[in-house]
Amino acid sequence: MKGNMEERAQQLALYIIEQNTTVRQAAKEFGISKSTVHKDLVERLPLFNRSLYLQAKAVLDQNKAQRHIRGGIATRRKYCDQTPPTTE
């Protein structure tokens, strides 16, 4: 999704707000890198649409606050789904 960066930034912000997604999920959906999503939202969007930026920032801040919990859940799934090694 190349082209107008302002339009892309707005579309990313709307997607993240409406779907309550993470940067990784938005990057996958739009076919761009996480770095590009982050740069569009944090550096470009505030320059031309401050209110949309603040709404997207609220979702990003919420995701940041919850990421350690998600990491713990993923680790638990990884190790609980495996059968424990036998000691014979």
JSON list of N, CA and C in Angstrom, two decimals:
[
{"chain": "A", "resi": 1, "resn": "MET", "atom": "N", "xyz": [0.84, -1.18, 0.00]},
{"chain": "A", "resi": 1, "resn": "MET", "atom": "CA", "xyz": [0.00, 0.00, 0.00]},
{"chain": "A", "resi": 1, "resn": "MET", "atom": "C", "xyz": [0.88, 1.23, 0.00]},
{"chain": "A", "resi": 2, "resn": "LYS", "atom": "N", "xyz": [1.36, 1.58, -1.17]},
{"chain": "A", "resi": 2, "resn": "LYS", "atom": "CA", "xyz": [2.21, 2.75, -1.29]},
{"chain": "A", "resi": 2, "resn": "LYS", "atom": "C", "xyz": [1.36, 3.92, -1.75]},
{"chain": "A", "resi": 3, "resn": "GLY", "atom": "N", "xyz": [1.99, 5.05, -1.88]},
{"chain": "A", "resi": 3, "resn": "GLY", "atom": "CA", "xyz": [1.24, 6.21, -2.34]},
{"chain": "A", "resi": 3, "resn": "GLY", "atom": "C", "xyz": [1.25, 7.30, -1.30]},
{"chain": "A", "resi": 4, "resn": "ASN", "atom": "N", "xyz": [0.10, 7.89, -1.09]},
{"chain": "A", "resi": 4, "resn": "ASN", "atom": "CA", "xyz": [-0.06, 9.01, -0.18]},
{"chain": "A", "resi": 4, "resn": "ASN", "atom": "C", "xyz": [0.12, 8.56, 1.27]},
{"chain": "A", "resi": 5, "resn": "MET", "atom": "N", "xyz": [1.18, 9.04, 1.91]},
{"chain": "A", "resi": 5, "resn": "MET", "atom": "CA", "xyz": [1.48, 8.62, 3.28]},
{"chain": "A", "resi": 5, "resn": "MET", "atom": "C", "xyz": [0.44, 9.14, 4.27]},
{"chain": "A", "resi": 6, "resn": "GLU", "atom": "N", "xyz": [-0.09, 10.32, 4.02]},
{"chain": "A", "resi": 6, "resn": "GLU", "atom": "CA", "xyz": [-1.10, 10.88, 4.93]},
{"chain": "A", "resi": 6, "resn": "GLU", "atom": "C", "xyz": [-2.36, 10.02, 4.91]},
{"chain": "A", "resi": 7, "resn": "GLU", "atom": "N", "xyz": [-2.77, 9.63, 3.72]},
{"chain": "A", "resi": 7, "resn": "GLU", "atom": "CA", "xyz": [-3.96, 8.79, 3.60]},
{"chain": "A", "resi": 7, "resn": "GLU", "atom": "C", "xyz": [-3.74, 7.43, 4.26]},
{"chain": "A", "resi": 8, "resn": "ARG", "atom": "N", "xyz": [-2.55, 6.86, 4.04]},
{"chain": "A", "resi": 8, "resn": "ARG", "atom": "CA", "xyz": [-2.22, 5.56, 4.66]},
{"chain": "A", "resi": 8, "resn": "ARG", "atom": "C", "xyz": [-2.22, 5.67, 6.18]},
{"chain": "A", "resi": 9, "resn": "ALA", "atom": "N", "xyz": [-1.67, 6.74, 6.70]},
{"chain": "A", "resi": 9, "resn": "ALA", "atom": "CA", "xyz": [-1.63, 6.94, 8.15]},
{"chain": "A", "resi": 9, "resn": "ALA", "atom": "C", "xyz": [-3.04, 7.03, 8.72]},
{"chain": "A", "resi": 10, "resn": "GLN", "atom": "N", "xyz": [-3.91, 7.73, 8.03]},
{"chain": "A", "resi": 10, "resn": "GLN", "atom": "CA", "xyz": [-5.30, 7.84, 8.49]},
{"chain": "A", "resi": 10, "resn": "GLN", "atom": "C", "xyz": [-6.00, 6.50, 8.44]},
{"chain": "A", "resi": 11, "resn": "GLN", "atom": "N", "xyz": [-5.79, 5.74, 7.37]},
{"chain": "A", "resi": 11, "resn": "GLN", "atom": "CA", "xyz": [-6.42, 4.43, 7.26]},
{"chain": "A", "resi": 11, "resn": "GLN", "atom": "C", "xyz": [-5.91, 3.48, 8.34]},
{"chain": "A", "resi": 12, "resn": "LEU", "atom": "N", "xyz": [-4.61, 3.53, 8.62]},
{"chain": "A", "resi": 12, "resn": "LEU", "atom": "CA", "xyz": [-4.05, 2.70, 9.68]},
{"chain": "A", "resi": 12, "resn": "LEU", "atom": "C", "xyz": [-4.66, 3.06, 11.03]},
{"chain": "A", "resi": 13, "resn": "ALA", "atom": "N", "xyz": [-4.74, 4.34, 11.31]},
{"chain": "A", "resi": 13, "resn": "ALA", "atom": "CA", "xyz": [-5.30, 4.79, 12.59]},
{"chain": "A", "resi": 13, "resn": "ALA", "atom": "C", "xyz": [-6.76, 4.36, 12.72]},
{"chain": "A", "resi": 14, "resn": "LEU", "atom": "N", "xyz": [-7.53, 4.53, 11.69]},
{"chain": "A", "resi": 14, "resn": "LEU", "atom": "CA", "xyz": [-8.93, 4.12, 11.75]},
{"chain": "A", "resi": 14, "resn": "LEU", "atom": "C", "xyz": [-9.05, 2.62, 11.94]},
{"chain": "A", "resi": 15, "resn": "TYR", "atom": "N", "xyz": [-8.22, 1.86, 11.27]},
{"chain": "A", "resi": 15, "resn": "TYR", "atom": "CA", "xyz": [-8.25, 0.40, 11.41]},
{"chain": "A", "resi": 15, "resn": "TYR", "atom": "C", "xyz": [-7.92, -0.01, 12.85]},
{"chain": "A", "resi": 16, "resn": "ILE", "atom": "N", "xyz": [-6.88, 0.58, 13.40]},
{"chain": "A", "resi": 16, "resn": "ILE", "atom": "CA", "xyz": [-6.46, 0.23, 14.76]},
{"chain": "A", "resi": 16, "resn": "ILE", "atom": "C", "xyz": [-7.53, 0.63, 15.78]},
{"chain": "A", "resi": 17, "resn": "ILE", "atom": "N", "xyz": [-8.15, 1.77, 15.58]},
{"chain": "A", "resi": 17, "resn": "ILE", "atom": "CA", "xyz": [-9.18, 2.24, 16.50]},
{"chain": "A", "resi": 17, "resn": "ILE", "atom": "C", "xyz": [-10.44, 1.36, 16.41]},
{"chain": "A", "resi": 18, "resn": "GLU", "atom": "N", "xyz": [-10.90, 1.13, 15.19]},
{"chain": "A", "resi": 18, "resn": "GLU", "atom": "CA", "xyz": [-12.15, 0.38, 15.00]},
{"chain": "A", "resi": 18, "resn": "GLU", "atom": "C", "xyz": [-12.01, -1.09, 15.38]},
{"chain": "A", "resi": 19, "resn": "GLN", "atom": "N", "xyz": [-10.87, -1.70, 15.02]},
{"chain": "A", "resi": 19, "resn": "GLN", "atom": "CA", "xyz": [-10.68, -3.12, 15.28]},
{"chain": "A", "resi": 19, "resn": "GLN", "atom": "C", "xyz": [-9.98, -3.40, 16.62]},
{"chain": "A", "resi": 20, "resn": "ASN", "atom": "N", "xyz": [-9.48, -2.35, 17.25]},
{"chain": "A", "resi": 20, "resn": "ASN", "atom": "CA", "xyz": [-8.73, -2.47, 18.51]},
{"chain": "A", "resi": 20, "resn": "ASN", "atom": "C", "xyz": [-7.58, -3.48, 18.35]},
{"chain": "A", "resi": 21, "resn": "THR", "atom": "N", "xyz": [-6.78, -3.26, 17.33]},
{"chain": "A", "resi": 21, "resn": "THR", "atom": "CA", "xyz": [-5.70, -4.19, 17.00]},
{"chain": "A", "resi": 21, "resn": "THR", "atom": "C", "xyz": [-4.35, -3.66, 17.44]},
{"chain": "A", "resi": 22, "resn": "THR", "atom": "N", "xyz": [-3.36, -4.52, 17.30]},
{"chain": "A", "resi": 22, "resn": "THR", "atom": "CA", "xyz": [-1.99, -4.15, 17.61]},
{"chain": "A", "resi": 22, "resn": "THR", "atom": "C", "xyz": [-1.30, -3.66, 16.34]},
{"chain": "A", "resi": 23, "resn": "VAL", "atom": "N", "xyz": [-0.10, -3.12, 16.52]},
{"chain": "A", "resi": 23, "resn": "VAL", "atom": "CA", "xyz": [0.69, -2.67, 15.38]},
{"chain": "A", "resi": 23, "resn": "VAL", "atom": "C", "xyz": [1.02, -3.85, 14.47]},
{"chain": "A", "resi": 24, "resn": "ARG", "atom": "N", "xyz": [1.34, -5.00, 15.06]},
{"chain": "A", "resi": 24, "resn": "ARG", "atom": "CA", "xyz": [1.64, -6.19, 14.26]},
{"chain": "A", "resi": 24, "resn": "ARG", "atom": "C", "xyz": [0.45, -6.61, 13.40]},
{"chain": "A", "resi": 25, "resn": "GLN", "atom": "N", "xyz": [-0.73, -6.62, 13.97]},
{"chain": "A", "resi": 25, "resn": "GLN", "atom": "CA", "xyz": [-1.92, -7.01, 13.22]},
{"chain": "A", "resi": 25, "resn": "GLN", "atom": "C", "xyz": [-2.22, -6.03, 12.10]},
{"chain": "A", "resi": 26, "resn": "ALA", "atom": "N", "xyz": [-2.06, -4.75, 12.36]},
{"chain": "A", "resi": 26, "resn": "ALA", "atom": "CA", "xyz": [-2.30, -3.73, 11.33]},
{"chain": "A", "resi": 26, "resn": "ALA", "atom": "C", "xyz": [-1.27, -3.87, 10.21]},
{"chain": "A", "resi": 27, "resn": "ALA", "atom": "N", "xyz": [-0.02, -4.11, 10.57]},
{"chain": "A", "resi": 27, "resn": "ALA", "atom": "CA", "xyz": [1.02, -4.27, 9.57]},
{"chain": "A", "resi": 27, "resn": "ALA", "atom": "C", "xyz": [0.73, -5.46, 8.66]},
{"chain": "A", "resi": 28, "resn": "LYS", "atom": "N", "xyz": [0.30, -6.53, 9.25]},
{"chain": "A", "resi": 28, "resn": "LYS", "atom": "CA", "xyz": [-0.03, -7.73, 8.47]},
{"chain": "A", "resi": 28, "resn": "LYS", "atom": "C", "xyz": [-1.21, -7.47, 7.55]},
{"chain": "A", "resi": 29, "resn": "GLU", "atom": "N", "xyz": [-2.23, -6.80, 8.06]},
{"chain": "A", "resi": 29, "resn": "GLU", "atom": "CA", "xyz": [-3.43, -6.50, 7.27]},
{"chain": "A", "resi": 29, "resn": "GLU", "atom": "C", "xyz": [-3.12, -5.60, 6.08]},
{"chain": "A", "resi": 30, "resn": "PHE", "atom": "N", "xyz": [-2.25, -4.60, 6.27]},
{"chain": "A", "resi": 30, "resn": "PHE", "atom": "CA", "xyz": [-1.95, -3.64, 5.21]},
{"chain": "A", "resi": 30, "resn": "PHE", "atom": "C", "xyz": [-0.74, -4.05, 4.37]},
{"chain": "A", "resi": 31, "resn": "GLY", "atom": "N", "xyz": [-0.05, -5.11, 4.76]},
{"chain": "A", "resi": 31, "resn": "GLY", "atom": "CA", "xyz": [1.08, -5.59, 3.99]},
{"chain": "A", "resi": 31, "resn": "GLY", "atom": "C", "xyz": [2.30, -4.69, 4.04]},
{"chain": "A", "resi": 32, "resn": "ILE", "atom": "N", "xyz": [2.51, -4.07, 5.20]},
{"chain": "A", "resi": 32, "resn": "ILE", "atom": "CA", "xyz": [3.67, -3.21, 5.40]},
{"chain": "A", "resi": 32, "resn": "ILE", "atom": "C", "xyz": [4.36, -3.62, 6.70]},
{"chain": "A", "resi": 33, "resn": "SER", "atom": "N", "xyz": [5.52, -3.04, 6.96]},
{"chain": "A", "resi": 33, "resn": "SER", "atom": "CA", "xyz": [6.26, -3.43, 8.16]},
{"chain": "A", "resi": 33, "resn": "SER", "atom": "C", "xyz": [5.72, -2.74, 9.41]},
{"chain": "A", "resi": 34, "resn": "LYS", "atom": "N", "xyz": [6.07, -3.33, 10.57]},
{"chain": "A", "resi": 34, "resn": "LYS", "atom": "CA", "xyz": [5.66, -2.74, 11.85]},
{"chain": "A", "resi": 34, "resn": "LYS", "atom": "C", "xyz": [6.27, -1.35, 12.00]},
{"chain": "A", "resi": 35, "resn": "SER", "atom": "N", "xyz": [7.50, -1.21, 11.52]},
{"chain": "A", "resi": 35, "resn": "SER", "atom": "CA", "xyz": [8.18, 0.08, 11.63]},
{"chain": "A", "resi": 35, "resn": "SER", "atom": "C", "xyz": [7.44, 1.16, 10.86]},
{"chain": "A", "resi": 36, "resn": "THR", "atom": "N", "xyz": [6.93, 0.82, 9.69]},
{"chain": "A", "resi": 36, "resn": "THR", "atom": "CA", "xyz": [6.19, 1.78, 8.87]},
{"chain": "A", "resi": 36, "resn": "THR", "atom": "C", "xyz": [4.88, 2.16, 9.56]},
{"chain": "A", "resi": 37, "resn": "VAL", "atom": "N", "xyz": [4.19, 1.18, 10.13]},
{"chain": "A", "resi": 37, "resn": "VAL", "atom": "CA", "xyz": [2.95, 1.47, 10.85]},
{"chain": "A", "resi": 37, "resn": "VAL", "atom": "C", "xyz": [3.24, 2.42, 12.01]},
{"chain": "A", "resi": 38, "resn": "HIS", "atom": "N", "xyz": [4.26, 2.09, 12.77]},
{"chain": "A", "resi": 38, "resn": "HIS", "atom": "CA", "xyz": [4.60, 2.92, 13.93]},
{"chain": "A", "resi": 38, "resn": "HIS", "atom": "C", "xyz": [4.98, 4.33, 13.51]},
{"chain": "A", "resi": 39, "resn": "LYS", "atom": "N", "xyz": [5.80, 4.45, 12.48]},
{"chain": "A", "resi": 39, "resn": "LYS", "atom": "CA", "xyz": [6.23, 5.77, 12.01]},
{"chain": "A", "resi": 39, "resn": "LYS", "atom": "C", "xyz": [5.04, 6.58, 11.50]},
{"chain": "A", "resi": 40, "resn": "ASP", "atom": "N", "xyz": [4.15, 5.93, 10.75]},
{"chain": "A", "resi": 40, "resn": "ASP", "atom": "CA", "xyz": [2.96, 6.64, 10.25]},
{"chain": "A", "resi": 40, "resn": "ASP", "atom": "C", "xyz": [2.11, 7.16, 11.40]},
{"chain": "A", "resi": 41, "resn": "LEU", "atom": "N", "xyz": [1.92, 6.33, 12.42]},
{"chain": "A", "resi": 41, "resn": "LEU", "atom": "CA", "xyz": [1.03, 6.72, 13.52]},
{"chain": "A", "resi": 41, "resn": "LEU", "atom": "C", "xyz": [1.66, 7.72, 14.48]},
{"chain": "A", "resi": 42, "resn": "VAL", "atom": "N", "xyz": [2.93, 7.55, 14.76]},
{"chain": "A", "resi": 42, "resn": "VAL", "atom": "CA", "xyz": [3.56, 8.37, 15.80]},
{"chain": "A", "resi": 42, "resn": "VAL", "atom": "C", "xyz": [4.19, 9.65, 15.26]},
{"chain": "A", "resi": 43, "resn": "GLU", "atom": "N", "xyz": [4.73, 9.61, 14.04]},
{"chain": "A", "resi": 43, "resn": "GLU", "atom": "CA", "xyz": [5.42, 10.78, 13.51]},
{"chain": "A", "resi": 43, "resn": "GLU", "atom": "C", "xyz": [4.61, 11.56, 12.48]},
{"chain": "A", "resi": 44, "resn": "ARG", "atom": "N", "xyz": [3.92, 10.86, 11.60]},
{"chain": "A", "resi": 44, "resn": "ARG", "atom": "CA", "xyz": [3.24, 11.54, 10.50]},
{"chain": "A", "resi": 44, "resn": "ARG", "atom": "C", "xyz": [1.83, 11.99, 10.86]},
{"chain": "A", "resi": 45, "resn": "LEU", "atom": "N", "xyz": [1.06, 11.13, 11.48]},
{"chain": "A", "resi": 45, "resn": "LEU", "atom": "CA", "xyz": [-0.34, 11.42, 11.78]},
{"chain": "A", "resi": 45, "resn": "LEU", "atom": "C", "xyz": [-0.55, 12.67, 12.64]},
{"chain": "A", "resi": 46, "resn": "PRO", "atom": "N", "xyz": [0.25, 12.90, 13.68]},
{"chain": "A", "resi": 46, "resn": "PRO", "atom": "CA", "xyz": [0.02, 14.10, 14.51]},
{"chain": "A", "resi": 46, "resn": "PRO", "atom": "C", "xyz": [0.19, 15.42, 13.76]},
{"chain": "A", "resi": 47, "resn": "LEU", "atom": "N", "xyz": [0.92, 15.39, 12.65]},
{"chain": "A", "resi": 47, "resn": "LEU", "atom": "CA", "xyz": [1.16, 16.63, 11.91]},
{"chain": "A", "resi": 47, "resn": "LEU", "atom": "C", "xyz": [-0.08, 17.13, 11.17]},
{"chain": "A", "resi": 48, "resn": "PHE", "atom": "N", "xyz": [-1.00, 16.22, 10.81]},
{"chain": "A", "resi": 48, "resn": "PHE", "atom": "CA", "xyz": [-2.14, 16.66, 10.03]},
{"chain": "A", "resi": 48, "resn": "PHE", "atom": "C", "xyz": [-3.49, 16.24, 10.59]},
{"chain": "A", "resi": 49, "resn": "ASN", "atom": "N", "xyz": [-3.52, 15.36, 11.59]},
{"chain": "A", "resi": 49, "resn": "ASN", "atom": "CA", "xyz": [-4.81, 14.98, 12.19]},
{"chain": "A", "resi": 49, "resn": "ASN", "atom": "C", "xyz": [-4.59, 14.63, 13.66]},
{"chain": "A", "resi": 50, "resn": "ARG", "atom": "N", "xyz": [-4.51, 15.63, 14.47]},
{"chain": "A", "resi": 50, "resn": "ARG", "atom": "CA", "xyz": [-4.19, 15.47, 15.89]},
{"chain": "A", "resi": 50, "resn": "ARG", "atom": "C", "xyz": [-5.24, 14.66, 16.65]},
{"chain": "A", "resi": 51, "resn": "SER", "atom": "N", "xyz": [-6.51, 14.87, 16.38]},
{"chain": "A", "resi": 51, "resn": "SER", "atom": "CA", "xyz": [-7.56, 14.16, 17.12]},
{"chain": "A", "resi": 51, "resn": "SER", "atom": "C", "xyz": [-7.54, 12.66, 16.81]},
{"chain": "A", "resi": 52, "resn": "LEU", "atom": "N", "xyz": [-7.33, 12.31, 15.56]},
{"chain": "A", "resi": 52, "resn": "LEU", "atom": "CA", "xyz": [-7.23, 10.89, 15.19]},
{"chain": "A", "resi": 52, "resn": "LEU", "atom": "C", "xyz": [-5.99, 10.26, 15.81]},
{"chain": "A", "resi": 53, "resn": "TYR", "atom": "N", "xyz": [-4.91, 11.03, 15.85]},
{"chain": "A", "resi": 53, "resn": "TYR", "atom": "CA", "xyz": [-3.68, 10.55, 16.48]},
{"chain": "A", "resi": 53, "resn": "TYR", "atom": "C", "xyz": [-3.92, 10.23, 17.96]},
{"chain": "A", "resi": 54, "resn": "LEU", "atom": "N", "xyz": [-4.61, 11.10, 18.66]},
{"chain": "A", "resi": 54, "resn": "LEU", "atom": "CA", "xyz": [-4.85, 10.88, 20.08]},
{"chain": "A", "resi": 54, "resn": "LEU", "atom": "C", "xyz": [-5.70, 9.63, 20.33]},
{"chain": "A", "resi": 55, "resn": "GLN", "atom": "N", "xyz": [-6.66, 9.38, 19.46]},
{"chain": "A", "resi": 55, "resn": "GLN", "atom": "CA", "xyz": [-7.49, 8.17, 19.59]},
{"chain": "A", "resi": 55, "resn": "GLN", "atom": "C", "xyz": [-6.65, 6.92, 19.33]},
{"chain": "A", "resi": 56, "resn": "ALA", "atom": "N", "xyz": [-5.83, 6.95, 18.30]},
{"chain": "A", "resi": 56, "resn": "ALA", "atom": "CA", "xyz": [-4.97, 5.79, 17.98]},
{"chain": "A", "resi": 56, "resn": "ALA", "atom": "C", "xyz": [-3.94, 5.59, 19.08]},
{"chain": "A", "resi": 57, "resn": "LYS", "atom": "N", "xyz": [-3.41, 6.68, 19.62]},
{"chain": "A", "resi": 57, "resn": "LYS", "atom": "CA", "xyz": [-2.42, 6.60, 20.69]},
{"chain": "A", "resi": 57, "resn": "LYS", "atom": "C", "xyz": [-3.00, 5.93, 21.92]},
{"chain": "A", "resi": 58, "resn": "ALA", "atom": "N", "xyz": [-4.26, 6.17, 22.20]},
{"chain": "A", "resi": 58, "resn": "ALA", "atom": "CA", "xyz": [-4.90, 5.53, 23.36]},
{"chain": "A", "resi": 58, "resn": "ALA", "atom": "C", "xyz": [-4.93, 4.02, 23.19]},
{"chain": "A", "resi": 59, "resn": "VAL", "atom": "N", "xyz": [-5.22, 3.54, 21.98]},
{"chain": "A", "resi": 59, "resn": "VAL", "atom": "CA", "xyz": [-5.23, 2.10, 21.72]},
{"chain": "A", "resi": 59, "resn": "VAL", "atom": "C", "xyz": [-3.81, 1.55, 21.81]},
{"chain": "A", "resi": 60, "resn": "LEU", "atom": "N", "xyz": [-2.84, 2.26, 21.24]},
{"chain": "A", "resi": 60, "resn": "LEU", "atom": "CA", "xyz": [-1.45, 1.81, 21.29]},
{"chain": "A", "resi": 60, "resn": "LEU", "atom": "C", "xyz": [-0.93, 1.76, 22.73]},
{"chain": "A", "resi": 61, "resn": "ASP", "atom": "N", "xyz": [-1.29, 2.74, 23.52]},
{"chain": "A", "resi": 61, "resn": "ASP", "atom": "CA", "xyz": [-0.86, 2.75, 24.93]},
{"chain": "A", "resi": 61, "resn": "ASP", "atom": "C", "xyz": [-1.49, 1.59, 25.71]},
{"chain": "A", "resi": 62, "resn": "GLN", "atom": "N", "xyz": [-2.74, 1.30, 25.40]},
{"chain": "A", "resi": 62, "resn": "GLN", "atom": "CA", "xyz": [-3.41, 0.17, 26.05]},
{"chain": "A", "resi": 62, "resn": "GLN", "atom": "C", "xyz": [-2.71, -1.14, 25.68]},
{"chain": "A", "resi": 63, "resn": "ASN", "atom": "N", "xyz": [-2.37, -1.29, 24.41]},
{"chain": "A", "resi": 63, "resn": "ASN", "atom": "CA", "xyz": [-1.67, -2.50, 23.96]},
{"chain": "A", "resi": 63, "resn": "ASN", "atom": "C", "xyz": [-0.30, -2.61, 24.63]},
{"chain": "A", "resi": 64, "resn": "LYS", "atom": "N", "xyz": [0.37, -1.49, 24.76]},
{"chain": "A", "resi": 64, "resn": "LYS", "atom": "CA", "xyz": [1.69, -1.51, 25.39]},
{"chain": "A", "resi": 64, "resn": "LYS", "atom": "C", "xyz": [1.60, -1.92, 26.86]},
{"chain": "A", "resi": 65, "resn": "ALA", "atom": "N", "xyz": [0.55, -1.47, 27.52]},
{"chain": "A", "resi": 65, "resn": "ALA", "atom": "CA", "xyz": [0.36, -1.83, 28.93]},
{"chain": "A", "resi": 65, "resn": "ALA", "atom": "C", "xyz": [0.02, -3.31, 29.10]},
{"chain": "A", "resi": 66, "resn": "GLN", "atom": "N", "xyz": [-0.57, -3.92, 28.09]},
{"chain": "A", "resi": 66, "resn": "GLN", "atom": "CA", "xyz": [-1.00, -5.31, 28.19]},
{"chain": "A", "resi": 66, "resn": "GLN", "atom": "C", "xyz": [-0.02, -6.30, 27.58]},
{"chain": "A", "resi": 67, "resn": "ARG", "atom": "N", "xyz": [1.03, -5.85, 26.93]},
{"chain": "A", "resi": 67, "resn": "ARG", "atom": "CA", "xyz": [1.87, -6.79, 26.19]},
{"chain": "A", "resi": 67, "resn": "ARG", "atom": "C", "xyz": [2.60, -7.78, 27.07]},
{"chain": "A", "resi": 68, "resn": "HIS", "atom": "N", "xyz": [2.96, -7.41, 28.28]},
{"chain": "A", "resi": 68, "resn": "HIS", "atom": "CA", "xyz": [3.64, -8.37, 29.15]},
{"chain": "A", "resi": 68, "resn": "HIS", "atom": "C", "xyz": [2.70, -9.50, 29.56]},
{"chain": "A", "resi": 69, "resn": "ILE", "atom": "N", "xyz": [1.42, -9.18, 29.65]},
{"chain": "A", "resi": 69, "resn": "ILE", "atom": "CA", "xyz": [0.42, -10.21, 29.98]},
{"chain": "A", "resi": 69, "resn": "ILE", "atom": "C", "xyz": [0.26, -11.16, 28.80]},
{"chain": "A", "resi": 70, "resn": "ARG", "atom": "N", "xyz": [0.17, -10.59, 27.59]},
{"chain": "A", "resi": 70, "resn": "ARG", "atom": "CA", "xyz": [0.05, -11.43, 26.39]},
{"chain": "A", "resi": 70, "resn": "ARG", "atom": "C", "xyz": [1.26, -12.33, 26.23]},
{"chain": "A", "resi": 71, "resn": "GLY", "atom": "N", "xyz": [2.43, -11.81, 26.54]},
{"chain": "A", "resi": 71, "resn": "GLY", "atom": "CA", "xyz": [3.65, -12.61, 26.44]},
{"chain": "A", "resi": 71, "resn": "GLY", "atom": "C", "xyz": [3.63, -13.77, 27.40]},
{"chain": "A", "resi": 72, "resn": "GLY", "atom": "N", "xyz": [3.15, -13.55, 28.62]},
{"chain": "A", "resi": 72, "resn": "GLY", "atom": "CA", "xyz": [3.05, -14.62, 29.60]},
{"chain": "A", "resi": 72, "resn": "GLY", "atom": "C", "xyz": [2.05, -15.69, 29.17]},
{"chain": "A", "resi": 73, "resn": "ILE", "atom": "N", "xyz": [0.95, -15.26, 28.59]},
{"chain": "A", "resi": 73, "resn": "ILE", "atom": "CA", "xyz": [-0.05, -16.21, 28.11]},
{"chain": "A", "resi": 73, "resn": "ILE", "atom": "C", "xyz": [0.51, -17.04, 26.97]},
{"chain": "A", "resi": 74, "resn": "ALA", "atom": "N", "xyz": [1.23, -16.42, 26.06]},
{"chain": "A", "resi": 74, "resn": "ALA", "atom": "CA", "xyz": [1.82, -17.14, 24.93]},
{"chain": "A", "resi": 74, "resn": "ALA", "atom": "C", "xyz": [2.85, -18.16, 25.42]},
{"chain": "A", "resi": 75, "resn": "THR", "atom": "N", "xyz": [3.64, -17.77, 26.39]},
{"chain": "A", "resi": 75, "resn": "THR", "atom": "CA", "xyz": [4.64, -18.70, 26.93]},
{"chain": "A", "resi": 75, "resn": "THR", "atom": "C", "xyz": [3.96, -19.87, 27.63]},
{"chain": "A", "resi": 76, "resn": "ARG", "atom": "N", "xyz": [2.92, -19.59, 28.38]},
{"chain": "A", "resi": 76, "resn": "ARG", "atom": "CA", "xyz": [2.18, -20.66, 29.06]},
{"chain": "A", "resi": 76, "resn": "ARG", "atom": "C", "xyz": [1.62, -21.64, 28.04]},
{"chain": "A", "resi": 77, "resn": "ARG", "atom": "N", "xyz": [1.01, -21.11, 26.97]},
{"chain": "A", "resi": 77, "resn": "ARG", "atom": "CA", "xyz": [0.47, -21.99, 25.93]},
{"chain": "A", "resi": 77, "resn": "ARG", "atom": "C", "xyz": [1.56, -22.84, 25.30]},
{"chain": "A", "resi": 78, "resn": "LYS", "atom": "N", "xyz": [2.68, -22.22, 25.06]},
{"chain": "A", "resi": 78, "resn": "LYS", "atom": "CA", "xyz": [3.79, -22.93, 24.40]},
{"chain": "A", "resi": 78, "resn": "LYS", "atom": "C", "xyz": [4.24, -24.12, 25.23]},
{"chain": "A", "resi": 79, "resn": "TYR", "atom": "N", "xyz": [4.38, -23.94, 26.53]},
{"chain": "A", "resi": 79, "resn": "TYR", "atom": "CA", "xyz": [4.91, -25.00, 27.36]},
{"chain": "A", "resi": 79, "resn": "TYR", "atom": "C", "xyz": [3.85, -25.93, 27.95]},
{"chain": "A", "resi": 80, "resn": "CYS", "atom": "N", "xyz": [2.64, -25.47, 28.10]},
{"chain": "A", "resi": 80, "resn": "CYS", "atom": "CA", "xyz": [1.57, -26.32, 28.63]},
{"chain": "A", "resi": 80, "resn": "CYS", "atom": "C", "xyz": [1.01, -27.26, 27.58]},
{"chain": "A", "resi": 81, "resn": "ASP", "atom": "N", "xyz": [1.07, -26.85, 26.32]},
{"chain": "A", "resi": 81, "resn": "ASP", "atom": "CA", "xyz": [0.56, -27.70, 25.25]},
{"chain": "A", "resi": 81, "resn": "ASP", "atom": "C", "xyz": [1.49, -28.87, 24.94]},
{"chain": "A", "resi": 82, "resn": "GLN", "atom": "N", "xyz": [2.73, -28.78, 25.36]},
{"chain": "A", "resi": 82, "resn": "GLN", "atom": "CA", "xyz": [3.67, -29.86, 25.12]},
{"chain": "A", "resi": 82, "resn": "GLN", "atom": "C", "xyz": [3.57, -30.89, 26.24]},
{"chain": "A", "resi": 83, "resn": "THR", "atom": "N", "xyz": [3.83, -32.11, 25.88]},
{"chain": "A", "resi": 83, "resn": "THR", "atom": "CA", "xyz": [3.82, -33.15, 26.92]},
{"chain": "A", "resi": 83, "resn": "THR", "atom": "C", "xyz": [5.14, -33.06, 27.69]},
{"chain": "A", "resi": 84, "resn": "PRO", "atom": "N", "xyz": [5.08, -33.20, 28.99]},
{"chain": "A", "resi": 84, "resn": "PRO", "atom": "CA", "xyz": [6.30, -33.07, 29.78]},
{"chain": "A", "resi": 84, "resn": "PRO", "atom": "C", "xyz": [7.26, -34.22, 29.48]},
{"chain": "A", "resi": 85, "resn": "PRO", "atom": "N", "xyz": [8.55, -33.96, 29.55]},
{"chain": "A", "resi": 85, "resn": "PRO", "atom": "CA", "xyz": [9.52, -35.02, 29.30]},
{"chain": "A", "resi": 85, "resn": "PRO", "atom": "C", "xyz": [9.47, -36.07, 30.41]},
{"chain": "A", "resi": 86, "resn": "THR", "atom": "N", "xyz": [9.71, -37.29, 30.04]},
{"chain": "A", "resi": 86, "resn": "THR", "atom": "CA", "xyz": [9.70, -38.35, 31.04]},
{"chain": "A", "resi": 86, "resn": "THR", "atom": "C", "xyz": [11.12, -38.55, 31.58]},
{"chain": "A", "resi": 87, "resn": "THR", "atom": "N", "xyz": [11.19, -38.85, 32.84]},
{"chain": "A", "resi": 87, "resn": "THR", "atom": "CA", "xyz": [12.51, -39.10, 33.46]},
{"chain": "A", "resi": 87, "resn": "THR", "atom": "C", "xyz": [12.58, -40.58, 33.84]},
{"chain": "A", "resi": 88, "resn": "GLU", "atom": "N", "xyz": [13.19, -41.33, 33.03]},
{"chain": "A", "resi": 88, "resn": "GLU", "atom": "CA", "xyz": [13.30, -42.77, 33.29]},
{"chain": "A", "resi": 88, "resn": "GLU", "atom": "C", "xyz": [14.73, -43.18, 33.38]}
]
